[in-house]
Tab-separated table of C-alpha atoms in Angstrom:
chain	number	residue	atom	x	y	z
A	24	ASP	CA	9.339	7.494	36.796
A	25	ARG	CA	6.057	7.870	34.886
A	26	LYS	CA	7.576	7.964	31.414
A	27	ALA	CA	5.592	4.918	30.225
A	28	GLN	CA	2.291	6.654	30.994
A	29	GLN	CA	3.337	9.795	29.125
A	30	ASP	CA	4.108	7.883	25.925
A	31	LYS	CA	0.715	7.606	24.213
A	32	ARG	CA	1.775	6.353	20.757
A	33	PRO	CA	-0.421	3.519	19.422
A	34	VAL	CA	1.483	0.355	20.311
A	35	GLN	CA	0.418	-3.282	20.425
A	36	LYS	CA	1.717	-4.541	23.790
A	37	GLN	CA	5.345	-3.906	22.876
A	38	GLY	CA	6.753	-2.561	19.686
A	39	GLU	CA	6.499	0.610	17.670
A	40	ALA	CA	3.584	1.485	15.386
A	41	LEU	CA	5.029	2.588	12.049
A	42	GLY	CA	1.982	4.390	10.678
A	43	GLN	CA	2.451	2.491	7.393
A	44	LYS	CA	-0.109	0.410	5.537
A	45	ILE	CA	0.689	-2.845	3.804
A	46	THR	CA	-1.347	-4.522	1.071
A	47	GLY	CA	-0.838	-8.001	-0.269
A	48	ALA	CA	-2.249	-11.492	-0.457
A	49	VAL	CA	-2.574	-13.817	2.519
A	50	ALA	CA	0.046	-16.420	1.592
A	51	ARG	CA	-0.730	-18.936	4.335
A	52	VAL	CA	-2.364	-19.305	7.713
A	53	SER	CA	-1.673	-21.521	10.699
A	54	ALA	CA	-4.020	-23.344	13.039
A	55	ALA	CA	-2.170	-21.640	15.910
A	56	GLY	CA	-3.757	-18.318	14.874
A	57	TYR	CA	-1.142	-16.712	12.631
A	58	GLY	CA	-1.360	-15.509	9.061
A	59	VAL	CA	1.306	-14.341	6.616
A	60	ILE	CA	0.791	-11.492	4.142
A	61	LYS	CA	2.997	-11.552	1.037
A	62	SER	CA	3.605	-7.969	-0.036
A	63	LYS	CA	5.554	-6.632	-3.007
A	64	ASP	CA	7.055	-3.830	-0.916
A	65	TRP	CA	7.572	-5.550	2.454
A	66	GLY	CA	8.070	-9.259	1.665
A	67	GLU	CA	6.317	-11.655	4.037
A	68	VAL	CA	4.826	-10.102	7.159
A	69	MET	CA	3.152	-12.150	9.877
A	70	TRP	CA	0.172	-11.264	12.062
A	71	ARG	CA	-1.631	-12.966	14.928
A	72	GLN	CA	-5.378	-13.226	14.325
A	73	TYR	CA	-6.190	-14.947	17.626
A	74	GLU	CA	-4.494	-16.633	20.562
A	75	LEU	CA	-5.388	-20.221	21.387
A	76	PRO	CA	-6.342	-21.248	24.925
A	77	THR	CA	-3.549	-22.970	26.872
A	78	ASN	CA	-5.175	-26.416	26.717
A	79	LEU	CA	-5.233	-26.286	22.896
A	80	ARG	CA	-1.678	-24.937	22.655
A	81	SER	CA	-0.336	-27.838	24.723
A	82	MET	CA	-2.387	-30.312	22.653
A	83	GLN	CA	-0.544	-29.073	19.537
A	84	VAL	CA	2.506	-31.051	20.715
A	85	SER	CA	0.938	-33.837	22.780
A	86	ASP	CA	-1.819	-34.863	20.311
A	87	PRO	CA	-1.396	-33.148	16.902
A	88	GLN	CA	-4.330	-34.997	15.275
A	89	LYS	CA	-6.798	-34.039	17.990
A	90	PHE	CA	-5.381	-30.497	17.926
A	91	GLN	CA	-6.204	-30.180	14.197
A	92	GLN	CA	-9.746	-31.498	14.754
A	93	GLU	CA	-10.391	-29.121	17.663
A	94	VAL	CA	-8.985	-26.055	15.894
A	95	GLN	CA	-10.827	-26.701	12.619
A	96	SER	CA	-14.146	-26.611	14.467
A	97	ARG	CA	-13.419	-23.117	15.851
A	98	ALA	CA	-15.068	-20.095	14.199
A	99	ASP	CA	-11.946	-17.938	14.603
A	100	TYR	CA	-9.858	-20.493	12.677
A	101	ARG	CA	-12.475	-20.730	9.892
A	102	ARG	CA	-12.487	-16.923	9.539
A	103	LEU	CA	-8.691	-16.940	9.329
A	104	LYS	CA	-8.702	-19.827	6.815
A	105	ASP	CA	-11.241	-17.927	4.665
A	106	MET	CA	-8.712	-15.087	4.323
A	107	GLU	CA	-6.125	-17.366	2.688
A	108	GLY	CA	-5.381	-16.195	-0.861
A	109	ARG	CA	-7.347	-12.944	-0.471
A	110	GLU	CA	-6.014	-9.436	-0.906
A	111	VAL	CA	-5.826	-7.628	2.427
A	112	GLU	CA	-4.719	-4.332	3.912
A	113	ALA	CA	-3.058	-4.018	7.320
A	114	GLU	CA	-1.047	-1.667	9.494
A	115	LEU	CA	2.589	-2.335	10.348
A	116	TYR	CA	4.453	-2.241	13.623
A	117	ARG	CA	8.028	-3.140	14.533
A	118	LEU	CA	8.874	-5.438	17.441
A	119	PRO	CA	11.697	-4.472	19.828
A	120	ASP	CA	13.950	-7.035	18.080
A	121	GLY	CA	13.366	-5.316	14.720
A	122	GLN	CA	10.898	-7.777	13.145
A	123	LEU	CA	7.878	-6.374	11.312
A	124	ARG	CA	4.366	-7.494	12.216
A	125	ALA	CA	0.959	-6.617	10.803
A	126	TRP	CA	-2.226	-5.840	12.720
A	127	HIS	CA	-5.707	-4.522	11.940
A	128	VAL	CA	-5.779	-6.860	8.932
A	129	ARG	CA	-8.891	-6.520	6.752
A	130	PRO	CA	-9.919	-7.826	3.333
A	131	LEU	CA	-9.851	-5.375	0.413
A	132	GLU	CA	-12.874	-6.799	-1.431
A	133	PRO	CA	-16.019	-4.776	-0.670
A	134	ASP	CA	-18.198	-7.897	-0.341
A	135	ALA	CA	-15.971	-9.324	2.389
A	136	VAL	CA	-17.482	-8.960	5.824
A	137	GLU	CA	-15.077	-8.572	8.706
A	138	SER	CA	-16.448	-10.103	11.881
A	139	GLY	CA	-15.168	-10.111	15.422
C-alpha cells in the first residue's frame, strides 16, 4: 500500500544509494550531458551532469553539426568540459539493472569552484 512512502533511503529517481565514495579522474565527457570517472577501485563509472532539452536531443540525430554548435555555447556543457581530466569525488548508486552510476560529483582541487 504505502510502502514506497515509508522507504526514505536516499535514492536518485530509481536505484539504490550505496553510501560509497568514488575518487578518480574524469576520463571523458559527452555533449549530451554525461561524464565518465575512471577509478582504480571501480573502473569506469558514468554520471549525468545535466539533461538536454528535447529540441536539442532530437537535433543530435537530425543535425549533428548544429547540435555541437548549440551545446558548446551552453554554460552547463562548458562546466562539464572543464572537469575533463580533473580528479573528482562522487557518491555511488546502483541502478535496478545492476549498473553503477555516480552522482554529487565534485572536483578534489581546493581552487575548483563548483557552480550550479
